[in-house]
Amino acid sequence: MFEFHADRKKYFDIQVLNAEKYIIPFIESCFTLFKGMRVLEIGCGEGGVLKPFLDRGAICTGVEFDKTRTENGAIWLGKEIENRTLVFVEKDIYDTEVESLGGRFDLIILKDVIEHIHDQSKLLARLKDFLTQGGIIFFGFPPWQMPFGGHQQLCKNALSNIPYFHLLPKPFYKGLLKVFKEPDHVVTDLLEIKDTGISIERFKKIVKKNNYQVISKIDYFINPIYEYKFNLKPRKQNALISKIPYVRDFVTTCVYYIIKGNT
């Protein structure tokens, strides 16, 4: 496991920087942020992605079922909670009703989350009830087939540095994790990610199935957050490769999408 995964404050700071420098400009290229807008982040962790939106006067809600993360967020974003511009809700999004969150949202964020959620098509259908008229949803996620799409960086040993091995058939994948003596909880987490990992092609299909339209997208050869994790300069994917279905998934480390409901 890399150091920043264990140091939650460092990871919080990375999320703040990445959202400020890359996510917000991407959203602003097609949607105007405004003071008092309502923002919902699903799987918000400690709230690092929400911090730059709060700084712009947004009213934010973070849904996160891991209580230890919201407890950290309450420390690092205590002023915002005190001012009632931020609320953490410790629930699974499937167990959450929009009324309990105070109404609909102008912007919904899922950053590195959709690849962890079961029944993603059901989620997209459900999110329509959470959006205001004209509201948008931002997604950022690693395609499943990319070199580390299995989140093998969570491994405790040399496997954390081996690309593509998560694409092995599940029995072989599980067996390799066991051979390298990965802890049971790591094996469980990685196998669950194998079940929920999402490709660009699948994402586009469920967007279309649920009657959304893509209004903006970027494919990245080098994920913007790698600037802070590994000191690598972000790089957009080659335009030709981005047009080749399936092939692009293997060499694209991150995609950003903005979608909205068809009217």
Coordinates of C-alpha atoms in Angstrom, one line a residue:
M1 CA 0.0 0.0 0.0
F2 CA 1.3 3.5 -0.9
E3 CA 1.9 5.9 1.9
F4 CA -0.9 8.3 1.0
H5 CA -3.5 5.6 1.3
A6 CA -2.5 5.1 5.0
D7 CA -2.2 8.9 5.8
R8 CA -5.8 10.0 5.5
K9 CA -5.0 13.7 6.1
K10 CA -2.4 13.6 3.2
Y11 CA -5.0 11.9 1.0
F12 CA -7.6 14.5 2.0
D13 CA -5.2 17.3 1.0
I14 CA -4.5 15.5 -2.4
Q15 CA -8.2 15.4 -3.1
V16 CA -8.6 19.1 -2.3
L17 CA -5.8 20.0 -4.7
N18 CA -7.0 17.7 -7.5
A19 CA -10.5 19.0 -7.3
E20 CA -9.4 22.6 -7.3
K21 CA -7.0 22.2 -10.3
Y22 CA -8.7 19.7 -12.5
I23 CA -12.3 18.7 -11.5
I24 CA -13.7 22.2 -11.0
P25 CA -12.3 23.6 -14.3
F26 CA -13.6 20.6 -16.1
I27 CA -17.1 21.2 -14.7
E28 CA -16.9 24.9 -15.3
S29 CA -16.2 24.3 -19.0
C30 CA -19.9 23.4 -19.4
F31 CA -21.7 24.4 -16.2
T32 CA -21.6 27.6 -14.1
L33 CA -21.0 27.2 -10.4
F34 CA -22.9 29.6 -8.3
K35 CA -23.0 30.6 -4.6
G36 CA -25.7 28.7 -2.7
M37 CA -25.8 25.8 -5.2
R38 CA -26.5 22.4 -3.7
V39 CA -23.8 19.8 -4.2
L40 CA -24.0 16.1 -3.3
E41 CA -21.0 13.8 -3.2
I42 CA -21.6 10.1 -3.0
G43 CA -18.8 8.2 -1.4
C44 CA -17.3 11.4 -0.2
G45 CA -14.7 9.9 2.2
E46 CA -13.4 12.8 4.4
G47 CA -14.8 15.5 2.0
G48 CA -11.6 16.6 0.3
V49 CA -13.3 16.9 -3.1
L50 CA -16.1 19.0 -1.6
K51 CA -13.7 21.5 0.0
P52 CA -13.1 23.7 -3.1
F53 CA -16.9 23.8 -3.8
L54 CA -17.5 24.9 -0.2
D55 CA -14.9 27.6 -0.7
R56 CA -17.0 28.9 -3.6
G57 CA -20.1 29.2 -1.5
A58 CA -21.8 25.9 -2.3
I59 CA -24.0 24.1 0.2
C60 CA -22.7 20.5 0.3
T61 CA -23.8 17.1 1.5
G62 CA -21.5 14.1 1.6
V63 CA -22.9 10.6 1.8
E64 CA -20.4 8.1 3.1
F65 CA -21.0 4.8 5.0
D66 CA -17.5 4.6 6.5
K67 CA -17.9 6.4 9.8
T68 CA -14.2 6.7 10.5
R69 CA -13.8 8.8 7.3
T70 CA -16.6 11.2 8.2
E71 CA -15.2 11.5 11.7
N72 CA -11.9 12.7 10.2
G73 CA -13.8 15.0 7.8
A74 CA -15.6 16.5 10.7
I75 CA -12.2 17.5 12.2
W76 CA -10.7 18.9 9.0
L77 CA -14.0 20.6 7.9
G78 CA -15.3 21.5 11.3
K79 CA -15.8 25.2 10.4
E80 CA -18.0 24.3 7.4
I81 CA -20.1 21.9 9.5
E82 CA -20.5 24.6 12.2
N83 CA -21.6 27.1 9.6
R84 CA -24.1 24.6 8.2
T85 CA -22.7 24.6 4.7
L86 CA -21.6 21.0 5.0
V87 CA -23.4 17.9 6.3
F88 CA -22.1 14.4 6.4
V89 CA -24.7 11.6 6.1
E90 CA -23.4 8.1 7.2
K91 CA -25.5 5.9 5.0
D92 CA -25.4 3.8 1.8
I93 CA -26.9 5.8 -1.0
Y94 CA -29.3 3.0 -1.7
D95 CA -30.7 3.5 1.8
T96 CA -31.0 7.3 1.4
E97 CA -34.0 9.3 0.3
V98 CA -33.7 12.7 -1.3
E99 CA -36.1 14.2 1.3
S100 CA -33.8 13.3 4.1
L101 CA -31.0 15.3 2.4
G102 CA -33.0 18.4 2.2
G103 CA -34.1 18.2 -1.4
R104 CA -32.6 18.0 -4.9
F105 CA -29.1 18.9 -6.0
D106 CA -27.6 21.1 -8.8
L107 CA -24.5 18.9 -8.9
I108 CA -23.8 15.3 -7.9
I109 CA -20.3 14.1 -7.7
L110 CA -19.0 10.5 -7.9
K111 CA -15.2 10.6 -7.8
D112 CA -13.5 7.1 -7.8
V113 CA -16.8 5.6 -6.6
I114 CA -18.8 4.2 -9.4
E115 CA -16.3 1.3 -9.8
H116 CA -17.2 0.2 -6.2
I117 CA -20.9 0.3 -6.5
H118 CA -23.1 -2.8 -7.2
D119 CA -25.8 -2.5 -9.9
Q120 CA -24.6 0.7 -11.4
S121 CA -27.5 1.0 -13.8
K122 CA -29.9 1.0 -10.8
L123 CA -27.9 3.8 -9.2
L124 CA -28.0 6.0 -12.3
A125 CA -31.8 5.5 -12.6
R126 CA -32.1 6.5 -8.9
L127 CA -30.0 9.6 -9.2
K128 CA -32.6 11.3 -11.4
D129 CA -34.7 11.8 -8.3
F130 CA -31.8 13.6 -6.7
L131 CA -31.2 16.1 -9.5
T132 CA -32.7 19.6 -10.0
Q133 CA -34.0 20.5 -13.4
G134 CA -30.8 21.2 -15.4
G135 CA -28.6 19.6 -12.8
I136 CA -25.6 17.5 -13.8
I137 CA -23.6 14.6 -12.5
F138 CA -19.8 14.4 -12.6
F139 CA -18.1 11.0 -12.7
G140 CA -14.3 10.3 -12.5
F141 CA -13.2 6.7 -12.5
P142 CA -10.4 4.4 -13.7
P143 CA -11.6 2.0 -16.4
W144 CA -11.5 -1.6 -15.2
Q145 CA -9.0 -2.8 -17.8
M146 CA -6.4 -0.1 -17.2
P147 CA -3.1 -1.3 -15.7
F148 CA -4.2 -0.8 -12.0
G149 CA -7.9 -0.9 -12.5
G150 CA -8.2 -3.6 -9.9
H151 CA -6.9 -1.3 -7.2
Q152 CA -4.1 -3.7 -6.6
Q153 CA -2.2 -0.8 -5.1
L154 CA -4.0 -1.9 -1.9
C155 CA -1.9 -5.0 -1.8
K156 CA 0.6 -5.3 1.1
N157 CA 3.4 -6.7 -1.0
A158 CA 5.0 -6.8 -4.5
L159 CA 1.7 -7.4 -6.1
S160 CA 0.9 -3.7 -5.5
N161 CA 3.3 -2.8 -8.4
I162 CA 2.2 -5.4 -10.9
P163 CA -0.1 -4.1 -13.7
Y164 CA -3.0 -6.0 -15.3
F165 CA -2.9 -9.1 -13.1
H166 CA -6.4 -8.2 -11.9
L167 CA -7.7 -9.2 -15.3
L168 CA -6.9 -12.9 -14.6
P169 CA -10.0 -15.2 -14.3
K170 CA -11.3 -14.9 -10.8
P171 CA -10.1 -18.2 -9.4
F172 CA -6.5 -17.6 -10.6
Y173 CA -6.7 -14.0 -9.3
K174 CA -7.9 -15.1 -5.9
G175 CA -5.3 -17.9 -5.9
L176 CA -2.4 -15.5 -6.6
L177 CA -3.5 -13.2 -3.8
K178 CA -3.5 -16.1 -1.5
V179 CA -0.1 -17.3 -2.7
F180 CA 1.3 -13.9 -1.9
K181 CA -0.4 -14.1 1.6
E182 CA -2.5 -11.0 1.2
P183 CA -4.7 -10.5 4.3
D184 CA -8.2 -11.8 4.1
H185 CA -9.8 -8.4 4.2
V186 CA -7.6 -7.2 1.3
V187 CA -8.6 -10.3 -0.8
T188 CA -12.2 -9.7 0.0
D189 CA -12.0 -6.0 -1.0
L190 CA -10.1 -6.8 -4.3
L191 CA -12.5 -9.5 -5.3
E192 CA -15.5 -7.2 -4.7
I193 CA -13.8 -4.5 -6.9
K194 CA -13.4 -7.2 -9.6
D195 CA -17.2 -7.7 -9.4
T196 CA -18.0 -4.0 -9.7
G197 CA -15.2 -2.6 -11.9
I198 CA -16.6 -0.7 -14.8
S199 CA -15.3 -0.2 -18.4
I200 CA -15.8 2.9 -20.5
E201 CA -18.1 0.9 -22.8
R202 CA -20.3 -0.3 -19.9
F203 CA -20.5 3.1 -18.5
K204 CA -21.7 4.6 -21.8
K205 CA -24.3 1.8 -22.2
I206 CA -25.8 2.5 -18.8
V207 CA -25.8 6.2 -19.4
K208 CA -27.8 5.7 -22.6
K209 CA -30.0 3.0 -21.0
N210 CA -31.1 5.5 -18.3
N211 CA -31.8 8.3 -20.8
Y212 CA -28.9 10.6 -19.9
Q213 CA -26.7 12.5 -22.3
V214 CA -23.0 13.0 -22.1
I215 CA -22.3 16.8 -22.2
S216 CA -18.5 16.6 -21.6
K217 CA -15.8 14.0 -21.3
I218 CA -12.0 13.7 -21.0
D219 CA -9.9 10.5 -21.3
Y220 CA -6.6 10.7 -19.5
F221 CA -3.5 8.7 -20.3
I222 CA -2.0 9.9 -17.0
N223 CA -4.6 10.5 -14.3
P224 CA -4.5 14.1 -12.9
I225 CA -4.3 12.8 -9.4
Y226 CA -1.0 11.1 -10.2
E227 CA 0.5 14.6 -10.1
Y228 CA 0.1 14.5 -6.4
K229 CA 0.6 10.8 -5.8
F230 CA 3.6 10.1 -8.0
N231 CA 4.8 13.5 -9.3
L232 CA 3.7 12.6 -12.8
K233 CA 2.4 15.3 -15.2
P234 CA -1.2 14.7 -16.2
R235 CA -1.7 13.9 -19.9
K236 CA -4.8 13.5 -21.9
Q237 CA -5.3 10.4 -24.0
N238 CA -4.3 10.4 -27.7
A239 CA -7.4 11.5 -29.6
L240 CA -7.1 8.5 -32.0
I241 CA -6.9 6.0 -29.2
S242 CA -9.9 7.6 -27.4
K243 CA -12.0 6.7 -30.5
I244 CA -11.1 3.0 -30.4
P245 CA -13.6 1.1 -28.2
Y246 CA -12.2 -1.5 -25.8
V247 CA -8.6 -0.8 -26.7
R248 CA -8.7 2.6 -25.0
D249 CA -9.7 1.0 -21.7
F250 CA -6.3 -0.7 -21.4
V251 CA -4.3 2.4 -21.7
T252 CA -6.6 5.1 -20.2
T253 CA -6.0 5.5 -16.5
C254 CA -8.9 7.8 -15.8
V255 CA -12.0 9.3 -17.4
Y256 CA -14.0 12.4 -16.5
Y257 CA -17.6 12.6 -17.6
I258 CA -20.4 15.0 -17.1
I259 CA -24.0 13.8 -17.8
K260 CA -27.4 15.2 -17.5
G261 CA -30.9 13.9 -17.9
N262 CA -32.5 14.2 -21.4
T263 CA -35.4 16.6 -21.4

